[in-house]
Structures are given as structure tokens and as C-alpha cells.
Amino acid sequence: MADGLFSRLREGLFRSRQNLNTMVDGAVAEHRTVNEGFYESLTDALILSDMGTAVAQEAIDRLRARVKAENVKDTARCKQMLREILVGMLDVDKTPLRWPMVILVVGVNGVGKTTTIGKLALRFQALGRTILLCAADTFRAAAAEQLAIWAERARVPLVRHQEGADPAGVVFDAVQAAKARRADLLIVDTAGRLHNKKNLMDEMHKMRRVIDREYPEAAVRCLLVVDATTGQNGLLQAKAFSEAAGINGIVLTKLDGTAKGGVIFSIVGELRVPVLYVGVGEGIDDLQSFNPKDFVAALLD
Ligand code: GDP
């Protein structure tokens, strides 16, 4: 990763790093040689960074196994091993990109969906792709308005209908427009209502049916946006969406606003879905491709 991008990531993760790294260094300083107290302090540090009890336990179990196999005594060496273990836990196979592509973006209101769509549009545009946006969150008039602002900023066309229109109908029109313009990428903003899972599921299925029927040549991906500042609650949302929609990737936003970036481990650990991007600020450049190694380095350095 370019130095500039890495420093943005480091900046964004400042609070998380202060939190986790300080605790891990504290455990290393307190216990120079490996003992039960050391493992306990490390486990607490991981749990306090919002990693979730099960994931923290798994990381420590893996550490114990390696310490034993390699007969390690020095706790400073354990920190390096912990880094490698955490990188491994975030390393999940990704579905490759294929064009043309439709990305359905899901997530509860306020997590940063619209912002992420805008950032993604700019990003793929910079890579030479032609983009079309679709405002299928017809539930809130403000949603389409917000998306229109990003569309203008990125100078990409937007397909929208009236408030209250059928989301699958907007998707239908957007697909026709994408085909007519030979767009590489159609990004669809969807409604973030979770209170009724059945509705959400029905709506997702309807949209997917339209895409499958009208645009069989397109690869369809479902991207879930999760707000890192909501911690373990974000994990519950992620689970509900993954059951209702079936997701291929996660965008974790607002990592710059939390001291508990560890939540990423519990989401990946629970869902076995890769994190594709992380948001570390409100600016256009603040969406970064997710790289487990850089992420862990920015968290534990
Ligand atoms: P939506 O309701 O899910 O579409 O959410 P929005 O895209 O409107 O974002 C909600 C708020 O979160 C806005 O104020 C955004 O500027 C802010 N936001 C989005 N992503 C990030 C991020 O990565 N970091 C920070 N600090 N704020 C973000």
C-alpha cells in the first residue's frame, strides 16, 4: 500500500490502536515470560477492543499452540505471533470482480451507505470504469437526494423514481439504462429497514429476480455496510442482513470514530465474509481497500 494511504489508515485507527496496542504492550511489559497471567491480560485486551469473546479466545488458543510448538518464552515475540494470527483470521477469500457488475448495497440507515456508494463510484471511475447509480431506497425521499448529491459530485448518472415507488421497478429501469449505456458497474442503494426481516428479504429477492432476468450477463454482488462505532450491535445487524440478503463482502465505516476497531474480527469470524473496504473518514479518499496485513499493522504497532 502507498505510504500516503497507509498513513490515512493509521490516522483513522488512532483511537483503536491506542486502546489495543497499549493494553498488549502493557501485558508484555508486565509479564516478561509467558505465563497464565499473560494470556489472561491478552484475552482481556482483545475482548475490550470489541473482538468478541469467542474470537478473542480463538486467537489466544492459536497463540498458545504456537508458543508450545515453537517453545517460545519471550512475551515480546508473542506480540509478533499475535499479529500474524490476527492477519490470518481476517484473510477470507474474495469473490473476484467481473464486468458488467451490479452491486447491491445494504445496511441500516445512518451507517454510511450513501457516502460509501459515492466513494465507490469515484474510485471505480478513477479506474476507468463507467458507472451508473440507482436509488432503490424509495422509502426515504432524503436517501435519493443524498445520492443525487454524490452522483453530481462524481459526475455519474443516477436513476431514481418518486418516493414510495416500487424498488424493483427502479432497479428494472436502472438495468435498462446500464445496458443501453454499456455501463461496467451499476451500484444500487437499497432501503435500510431491518425491523421487518421478511419485508427486507422479499424486497431483496424481488430486486435480484429483476436483475437475473433482465441482466443475466452481469455479476451480482451484495455489499453490507457496517458502522464500526456501533460495536457488537453492528455484528448483530450484520448477522440479520446476511441471513436476509446473503452478502459477498463488507464495508466497515467510521473506523476513525471508534476506539474499538476489533469489531472487524468478530464480524469476519462470525460471518466468514471478507471485509472489502474500510471507511476512515468522511472525505472522498477515506475509503480504502481492505488489506488484513496493513490493518493489523495499523492496529498493533
Ligand atoms: P446512510 O444513511 O447509511 O446512507 O449514511 P450516510 O452515508 O448518509 O452517512 C451518515 C453519516 O456518517 C454522514 O454524516 C457521513 O458523513 C458519515 N460517515 C460515513 N462514512 C464515514 C466514515 O468512514 N467516517 C466518518 N467519520 N464518518 C462517516
CSV table of N, CA and C in Angstrom, one decimal, residues 27-154:
chain,number,residue,atom,x,y,z
A,27,ALA,N,0.7,-5.8,28.8
A,27,ALA,CA,0.7,-7.2,29.1
A,27,ALA,C,2.2,-7.8,28.9
A,28,VAL,N,2.8,-7.3,27.8
A,28,VAL,CA,4.2,-7.8,27.5
A,28,VAL,C,5.1,-7.2,28.6
A,29,ALA,N,4.9,-6.0,29.0
A,29,ALA,CA,5.9,-5.4,29.9
A,29,ALA,C,5.7,-6.0,31.3
A,30,GLU,N,4.4,-6.3,31.6
A,30,GLU,CA,4.2,-6.9,33.0
A,30,GLU,C,4.7,-8.3,33.1
A,31,HIS,N,4.5,-9.1,32.1
A,31,HIS,CA,4.9,-10.5,32.1
A,31,HIS,C,6.0,-10.7,31.1
A,32,ARG,N,7.3,-10.7,31.5
A,32,ARG,CA,8.4,-10.8,30.5
A,32,ARG,C,8.4,-12.2,29.9
A,33,THR,N,8.0,-13.2,30.7
A,33,THR,CA,8.0,-14.6,30.2
A,33,THR,C,6.5,-15.0,30.2
A,34,VAL,N,6.3,-15.9,29.3
A,34,VAL,CA,4.9,-16.4,29.1
A,34,VAL,C,4.3,-17.1,30.3
A,35,ASN,N,3.2,-16.7,30.8
A,35,ASN,CA,2.5,-17.5,31.9
A,35,ASN,C,1.0,-17.3,31.7
A,36,GLU,N,0.3,-17.9,32.6
A,36,GLU,CA,-1.2,-17.8,32.5
A,36,GLU,C,-1.7,-16.3,32.6
A,37,GLY,N,-1.1,-15.6,33.5
A,37,GLY,CA,-1.4,-14.1,33.7
A,37,GLY,C,-1.3,-13.4,32.4
A,38,PHE,N,-0.2,-13.7,31.6
A,38,PHE,CA,0.0,-13.0,30.4
A,38,PHE,C,-1.2,-13.3,29.4
A,39,TYR,N,-1.5,-14.6,29.3
A,39,TYR,CA,-2.6,-15.0,28.4
A,39,TYR,C,-3.9,-14.3,28.8
A,40,GLU,N,-4.1,-14.2,30.1
A,40,GLU,CA,-5.4,-13.6,30.6
A,40,GLU,C,-5.4,-12.1,30.2
A,41,SER,N,-4.3,-11.4,30.4
A,41,SER,CA,-4.2,-10.0,30.1
A,41,SER,C,-4.5,-9.8,28.6
A,42,LEU,N,-3.9,-10.6,27.8
A,42,LEU,CA,-4.0,-10.5,26.3
A,42,LEU,C,-5.5,-10.8,25.9
A,43,THR,N,-6.1,-11.8,26.6
A,43,THR,CA,-7.5,-12.1,26.2
A,43,THR,C,-8.4,-10.9,26.6
A,44,ASP,N,-8.1,-10.3,27.8
A,44,ASP,CA,-8.9,-9.1,28.2
A,44,ASP,C,-8.7,-8.0,27.2
A,45,ALA,N,-7.5,-7.8,26.7
A,45,ALA,CA,-7.2,-6.7,25.8
A,45,ALA,C,-8.0,-6.9,24.5
A,46,LEU,N,-8.0,-8.1,24.0
A,46,LEU,CA,-8.8,-8.4,22.8
A,46,LEU,C,-10.3,-8.2,22.9
A,47,ILE,N,-10.8,-8.7,24.1
A,47,ILE,CA,-12.2,-8.5,24.3
A,47,ILE,C,-12.6,-7.0,24.5
A,48,LEU,N,-11.8,-6.3,25.1
A,48,LEU,CA,-12.0,-4.8,25.3
A,48,LEU,C,-12.0,-4.1,24.0
A,49,SER,N,-11.3,-4.6,23.0
A,49,SER,CA,-11.2,-3.9,21.7
A,49,SER,C,-12.4,-4.3,20.9
A,50,ASP,N,-13.4,-5.0,21.5
A,50,ASP,CA,-14.6,-5.4,20.8
A,50,ASP,C,-14.4,-6.6,19.8
A,51,MET,N,-13.5,-7.4,20.1
A,51,MET,CA,-13.3,-8.6,19.2
A,51,MET,C,-14.3,-9.7,19.5
A,52,GLY,N,-15.0,-9.6,20.6
A,52,GLY,CA,-15.9,-10.7,20.9
A,52,GLY,C,-15.2,-11.8,21.6
A,53,THR,N,-15.9,-12.4,22.6
A,53,THR,CA,-15.3,-13.4,23.4
A,53,THR,C,-14.8,-14.6,22.6
A,54,ALA,N,-15.6,-15.1,21.8
A,54,ALA,CA,-15.3,-16.3,21.0
A,54,ALA,C,-14.1,-16.1,20.1
A,55,VAL,N,-14.0,-15.0,19.4
A,55,VAL,CA,-12.9,-14.7,18.5
A,55,VAL,C,-11.6,-14.5,19.3
A,56,ALA,N,-11.7,-13.7,20.4
A,56,ALA,CA,-10.6,-13.5,21.3
A,56,ALA,C,-10.0,-14.8,21.8
A,57,GLN,N,-10.9,-15.7,22.2
A,57,GLN,CA,-10.5,-17.0,22.7
A,57,GLN,C,-9.8,-17.8,21.7
A,58,GLU,N,-10.4,-17.7,20.5
A,58,GLU,CA,-9.7,-18.5,19.4
A,58,GLU,C,-8.3,-18.0,19.1
A,59,ALA,N,-8.2,-16.6,19.1
A,59,ALA,CA,-6.8,-16.1,18.8
A,59,ALA,C,-5.8,-16.5,19.9
A,60,ILE,N,-6.3,-16.5,21.1
A,60,ILE,CA,-5.4,-16.9,22.2
A,60,ILE,C,-5.1,-18.4,22.1
A,61,ASP,N,-6.1,-19.2,21.8
A,61,ASP,CA,-5.8,-20.6,21.6
A,61,ASP,C,-4.8,-20.9,20.6
A,62,ARG,N,-4.9,-20.2,19.4
A,62,ARG,CA,-3.9,-20.4,18.4
A,62,ARG,C,-2.5,-19.9,18.9
A,63,LEU,N,-2.5,-18.8,19.6
A,63,LEU,CA,-1.2,-18.4,20.2
A,63,LEU,C,-0.6,-19.4,21.1
A,64,ARG,N,-1.4,-19.9,22.0
A,64,ARG,CA,-0.9,-21.0,22.9
A,64,ARG,C,-0.3,-22.1,22.1
A,65,ALA,N,-1.0,-22.6,21.1
A,65,ALA,CA,-0.5,-23.7,20.3
A,65,ALA,C,0.9,-23.4,19.7
A,66,ARG,N,1.0,-22.2,19.1
A,66,ARG,CA,2.3,-21.8,18.5
A,66,ARG,C,3.4,-21.6,19.5
A,67,VAL,N,3.0,-21.1,20.7
A,67,VAL,CA,4.0,-20.9,21.7
A,67,VAL,C,4.6,-22.2,22.1
A,68,LYS,N,3.7,-23.2,22.3
A,68,LYS,CA,4.1,-24.5,22.7
A,68,LYS,C,4.9,-25.2,21.6
A,69,ALA,N,4.4,-25.1,20.4
A,69,ALA,CA,5.1,-25.8,19.3
A,69,ALA,C,6.5,-25.2,19.1
A,70,GLU,N,6.7,-23.9,19.2
A,70,GLU,CA,8.0,-23.3,19.0
A,70,GLU,C,8.8,-23.0,20.2
A,71,ASN,N,8.2,-23.5,21.4
A,71,ASN,CA,8.8,-23.3,22.7
A,71,ASN,C,9.3,-21.9,22.9
A,72,VAL,N,8.3,-21.0,22.8
A,72,VAL,CA,8.6,-19.6,23.0
A,72,VAL,C,8.5,-19.2,24.4
A,73,LYS,N,9.4,-18.4,24.9
A,73,LYS,CA,9.3,-17.9,26.3
A,73,LYS,C,9.0,-16.4,26.4
A,74,ASP,N,9.5,-15.7,25.4
A,74,ASP,CA,9.6,-14.3,25.4
A,74,ASP,C,8.2,-13.7,25.0
A,75,THR,N,7.6,-12.8,25.9
A,75,THR,CA,6.3,-12.3,25.5
A,75,THR,C,6.3,-11.3,24.4
A,76,ALA,N,7.5,-10.6,24.2
A,76,ALA,CA,7.6,-9.7,23.1
A,76,ALA,C,7.4,-10.4,21.7
A,77,ARG,N,8.0,-11.6,21.7
A,77,ARG,CA,7.9,-12.5,20.5
A,77,ARG,C,6.4,-12.9,20.3
A,78,CYS,N,5.7,-13.0,21.4
A,78,CYS,CA,4.3,-13.4,21.3
A,78,CYS,C,3.5,-12.3,20.6
A,79,LYS,N,3.9,-11.1,20.8
A,79,LYS,CA,3.1,-10.0,20.2
A,79,LYS,C,3.2,-10.1,18.7
A,80,GLN,N,4.4,-10.4,18.2
A,80,GLN,CA,4.6,-10.6,16.8
A,80,GLN,C,3.7,-11.8,16.3
A,81,MET,N,3.7,-12.9,17.1
A,81,MET,CA,2.9,-14.0,16.7
A,81,MET,C,1.4,-13.7,16.7
A,82,LEU,N,1.0,-12.9,17.6
A,82,LEU,CA,-0.4,-12.5,17.7
A,82,LEU,C,-0.8,-11.7,16.4
A,83,ARG,N,0.1,-10.8,16.0
A,83,ARG,CA,-0.1,-10.1,14.8
A,83,ARG,C,-0.4,-11.0,13.6
A,84,GLU,N,0.5,-12.0,13.5
A,84,GLU,CA,0.4,-13.0,12.4
A,84,GLU,C,-1.0,-13.7,12.5
A,85,ILE,N,-1.3,-14.1,13.7
A,85,ILE,CA,-2.6,-14.9,13.9
A,85,ILE,C,-3.8,-14.0,13.5
A,86,LEU,N,-3.7,-12.7,13.9
A,86,LEU,CA,-4.9,-11.8,13.6
A,86,LEU,C,-5.0,-11.6,12.1
A,87,VAL,N,-3.9,-11.5,11.4
A,87,VAL,CA,-3.9,-11.3,10.0
A,87,VAL,C,-4.6,-12.5,9.4
A,88,GLY,N,-4.2,-13.7,9.8
A,88,GLY,CA,-4.8,-15.0,9.3
A,88,GLY,C,-6.3,-15.0,9.5
A,89,MET,N,-6.7,-14.5,10.7
A,89,MET,CA,-8.1,-14.6,11.0
A,89,MET,C,-9.0,-13.6,10.1
A,90,LEU,N,-8.3,-12.6,9.5
A,90,LEU,CA,-9.1,-11.7,8.6
A,90,LEU,C,-9.0,-12.1,7.2
A,91,ASP,N,-8.2,-13.1,6.9
A,91,ASP,CA,-7.9,-13.4,5.5
A,91,ASP,C,-8.9,-14.4,5.0
A,92,VAL,N,-10.0,-13.9,4.3
A,92,VAL,CA,-11.0,-14.7,3.8
A,92,VAL,C,-11.1,-14.5,2.3
A,93,ASP,N,-11.3,-15.6,1.6
A,93,ASP,CA,-11.3,-15.5,0.1
A,93,ASP,C,-12.3,-14.5,-0.4
A,94,LYS,N,-11.9,-13.8,-1.4
A,94,LYS,CA,-12.9,-12.8,-2.0
A,94,LYS,C,-13.4,-13.3,-3.3
A,95,THR,N,-14.7,-12.9,-3.6
A,95,THR,CA,-15.3,-13.2,-4.9
A,95,THR,C,-14.6,-12.2,-5.9
A,96,PRO,N,-14.0,-12.7,-7.0
A,96,PRO,CA,-13.4,-11.8,-7.9
A,96,PRO,C,-14.3,-10.8,-8.6
A,97,LEU,N,-13.8,-9.7,-9.0
A,97,LEU,CA,-14.6,-8.7,-9.7
A,97,LEU,C,-14.8,-9.2,-11.2
A,98,ARG,N,-16.0,-9.0,-11.7
A,98,ARG,CA,-16.3,-9.4,-13.1
A,98,ARG,C,-17.2,-8.3,-13.7
A,99,TRP,N,-17.0,-7.9,-14.9
A,99,TRP,CA,-17.8,-6.9,-15.6
A,99,TRP,C,-18.7,-7.4,-16.6
A,100,PRO,N,-19.9,-6.9,-16.9
A,100,PRO,CA,-20.5,-5.9,-16.0
A,100,PRO,C,-20.9,-6.4,-14.7
A,101,MET,N,-21.0,-5.5,-13.7
A,101,MET,CA,-21.3,-5.9,-12.4
A,101,MET,C,-22.4,-5.0,-11.8
A,102,VAL,N,-23.2,-5.7,-10.9
A,102,VAL,CA,-24.2,-4.9,-10.2
A,102,VAL,C,-23.9,-5.1,-8.7
A,103,ILE,N,-23.8,-4.0,-8.0
A,103,ILE,CA,-23.5,-4.1,-6.5
A,103,ILE,C,-24.8,-3.6,-5.8
A,104,LEU,N,-25.4,-4.5,-5.0
A,104,LEU,CA,-26.5,-4.1,-4.2
A,104,LEU,C,-25.9,-3.7,-2.8
A,105,VAL,N,-26.1,-2.5,-2.4
A,105,VAL,CA,-25.5,-2.0,-1.1
A,105,VAL,C,-26.6,-2.0,-0.1
A,106,VAL,N,-26.4,-2.8,1.0
A,106,VAL,CA,-27.3,-2.9,2.1
A,106,VAL,C,-26.7,-2.5,3.4
A,107,GLY,N,-27.6,-2.2,4.3
A,107,GLY,CA,-27.2,-1.8,5.7
A,107,GLY,C,-28.2,-0.8,6.3
A,108,VAL,N,-28.2,-0.8,7.6
A,108,VAL,CA,-29.3,0.1,8.3
A,108,VAL,C,-28.9,1.6,8.0
A,109,ASN,N,-30.0,2.4,8.1
A,109,ASN,CA,-29.8,3.8,7.9
A,109,ASN,C,-28.8,4.4,8.8
A,110,GLY,N,-28.0,5.3,8.3
A,110,GLY,CA,-27.0,6.0,9.1
A,110,GLY,C,-25.6,5.4,9.2
A,111,VAL,N,-25.5,4.2,8.7
A,111,VAL,CA,-24.2,3.5,8.8
A,111,VAL,C,-23.1,4.1,7.8
A,112,GLY,N,-23.6,4.8,6.8
A,112,GLY,CA,-22.7,5.4,5.8
A,112,GLY,C,-22.8,4.8,4.4
A,113,LYS,N,-24.0,4.3,4.1
A,113,LYS,CA,-24.2,3.6,2.9
A,113,LYS,C,-24.1,4.6,1.7
A,114,THR,N,-24.8,5.7,1.8
A,114,THR,CA,-24.7,6.7,0.7
A,114,THR,C,-23.3,7.2,0.4
A,115,THR,N,-22.6,7.5,1.5
A,115,THR,CA,-21.3,8.0,1.4
A,115,THR,C,-20.4,7.0,0.8
A,116,THR,N,-20.6,5.7,1.2
A,116,THR,CA,-19.8,4.6,0.6
A,116,THR,C,-20.0,4.5,-0.9
A,117,ILE,N,-21.3,4.6,-1.3
A,117,ILE,CA,-21.6,4.4,-2.7
A,117,ILE,C,-20.9,5.5,-3.5
A,118,GLY,N,-21.0,6.8,-2.9
A,118,GLY,CA,-20.3,7.9,-3.6
A,118,GLY,C,-18.8,7.6,-3.7
A,119,LYS,N,-18.2,7.2,-2.7
A,119,LYS,CA,-16.8,6.9,-2.7
A,119,LYS,C,-16.4,5.8,-3.7
A,120,LEU,N,-17.3,4.8,-3.7
A,120,LEU,CA,-17.0,3.6,-4.6
A,120,LEU,C,-17.2,4.1,-6.0
A,121,ALA,N,-18.2,4.9,-6.3
A,121,ALA,CA,-18.4,5.4,-7.7
A,121,ALA,C,-17.1,6.1,-8.2
A,122,LEU,N,-16.6,7.0,-7.3
A,122,LEU,CA,-15.4,7.8,-7.7
A,122,LEU,C,-14.2,6.9,-7.8
A,123,ARG,N,-14.1,5.9,-7.0
A,123,ARG,CA,-13.0,5.0,-7.0
A,123,ARG,C,-12.9,4.2,-8.3
A,124,PHE,N,-14.1,3.6,-8.7
A,124,PHE,CA,-14.1,2.8,-9.9
A,124,PHE,C,-14.0,3.7,-11.1
A,125,GLN,N,-14.5,4.9,-11.0
A,125,GLN,CA,-14.4,5.8,-12.1
A,125,GLN,C,-12.9,6.1,-12.4
A,126,ALA,N,-12.2,6.3,-11.3
A,126,ALA,CA,-10.8,6.6,-11.4
A,126,ALA,C,-10.0,5.4,-12.1
A,127,LEU,N,-10.6,4.3,-12.0
A,127,LEU,CA,-10.0,3.1,-12.6
A,127,LEU,C,-10.5,2.9,-14.0
A,128,GLY,N,-11.2,3.9,-14.5
A,128,GLY,CA,-11.6,3.9,-15.9
A,128,GLY,C,-13.0,3.1,-16.2
A,129,ARG,N,-13.7,2.9,-15.1
A,129,ARG,CA,-15.0,2.2,-15.3
A,129,ARG,C,-16.1,3.2,-15.5
A,130,THR,N,-17.1,2.8,-16.3
A,130,THR,CA,-18.3,3.6,-16.4
A,130,THR,C,-19.4,3.1,-15.4
A,131,ILE,N,-19.9,4.1,-14.7
A,131,ILE,CA,-20.7,3.8,-13.5
A,131,ILE,C,-22.1,4.4,-13.7
A,132,LEU,N,-23.1,3.7,-13.1
A,132,LEU,CA,-24.5,4.2,-13.0
A,132,LEU,C,-25.0,3.9,-11.6
A,133,LEU,N,-25.7,4.9,-11.0
A,133,LEU,CA,-26.2,4.7,-9.7
A,133,LEU,C,-27.7,4.5,-9.8
A,134,CYS,N,-28.2,3.8,-8.8
A,134,CYS,CA,-29.7,3.5,-8.8
A,134,CYS,C,-30.2,3.8,-7.3
A,135,ALA,N,-31.2,4.6,-7.2
A,135,ALA,CA,-31.7,5.0,-5.9
A,135,ALA,C,-32.9,4.1,-5.6
A,136,ALA,N,-32.7,2.9,-5.1
A,136,ALA,CA,-33.8,1.9,-4.8
A,136,ALA,C,-34.2,2.0,-3.4
A,137,ASP,N,-33.7,2.9,-2.6
A,137,ASP,CA,-34.3,3.2,-1.3
A,137,ASP,C,-35.3,4.3,-1.5
A,138,THR,N,-36.5,3.8,-1.9
A,138,THR,CA,-37.6,4.8,-2.2
A,138,THR,C,-38.4,5.1,-1.0
A,139,PHE,N,-38.0,4.6,0.1
A,139,PHE,CA,-38.7,4.7,1.4
A,139,PHE,C,-38.5,6.1,2.0
A,140,ARG,N,-37.3,6.6,1.8
A,140,ARG,CA,-37.0,7.9,2.3
A,140,ARG,C,-36.6,8.8,1.2
A,141,ALA,N,-37.3,10.0,1.0
A,141,ALA,CA,-37.0,10.9,0.0
A,141,ALA,C,-35.6,11.4,0.1
A,142,ALA,N,-35.1,11.6,1.4
A,142,ALA,CA,-33.8,12.1,1.6
A,142,ALA,C,-32.7,11.2,1.1
A,143,ALA,N,-33.0,9.9,1.0
A,143,ALA,CA,-32.0,9.0,0.5
A,143,ALA,C,-31.6,9.3,-0.9
A,144,ALA,N,-32.6,9.4,-1.8
A,144,ALA,CA,-32.4,9.7,-3.2
A,144,ALA,C,-31.7,11.1,-3.3
A,145,GLU,N,-32.1,12.0,-2.5
A,145,GLU,CA,-31.5,13.4,-2.5
A,145,GLU,C,-30.0,13.3,-2.2
A,146,GLN,N,-29.7,12.6,-1.2
A,146,GLN,CA,-28.3,12.4,-0.8
A,146,GLN,C,-27.5,11.8,-1.9
A,147,LEU,N,-28.1,10.7,-2.5
A,147,LEU,CA,-27.4,10.0,-3.6
A,147,LEU,C,-27.2,10.9,-4.8
A,148,ALA,N,-28.2,11.8,-5.0
A,148,ALA,CA,-28.1,12.7,-6.2
A,148,ALA,C,-26.9,13.6,-6.0
A,149,ILE,N,-26.7,14.1,-4.8
A,149,ILE,CA,-25.5,14.9,-4.5
A,149,ILE,C,-24.2,14.2,-4.8
A,150,TRP,N,-24.1,13.0,-4.4
A,150,TRP,CA,-22.9,12.2,-4.7
A,150,TRP,C,-22.8,12.0,-6.2
A,151,ALA,N,-23.9,11.7,-6.9
A,151,ALA,CA,-23.9,11.4,-8.3
A,151,ALA,C,-23.3,12.6,-9.0
A,152,GLU,N,-23.8,13.8,-8.6
A,152,GLU,CA,-23.3,15.0,-9.2
A,152,GLU,C,-21.8,15.2,-9.0
A,153,ARG,N,-21.4,15.0,-7.7
A,153,ARG,CA,-20.0,15.2,-7.3
A,153,ARG,C,-19.1,14.2,-8.2
A,154,ALA,N,-19.6,13.0,-8.4
A,154,ALA,CA,-18.8,12.0,-9.2
A,154,ALA,C,-19.1,12.1,-10.7
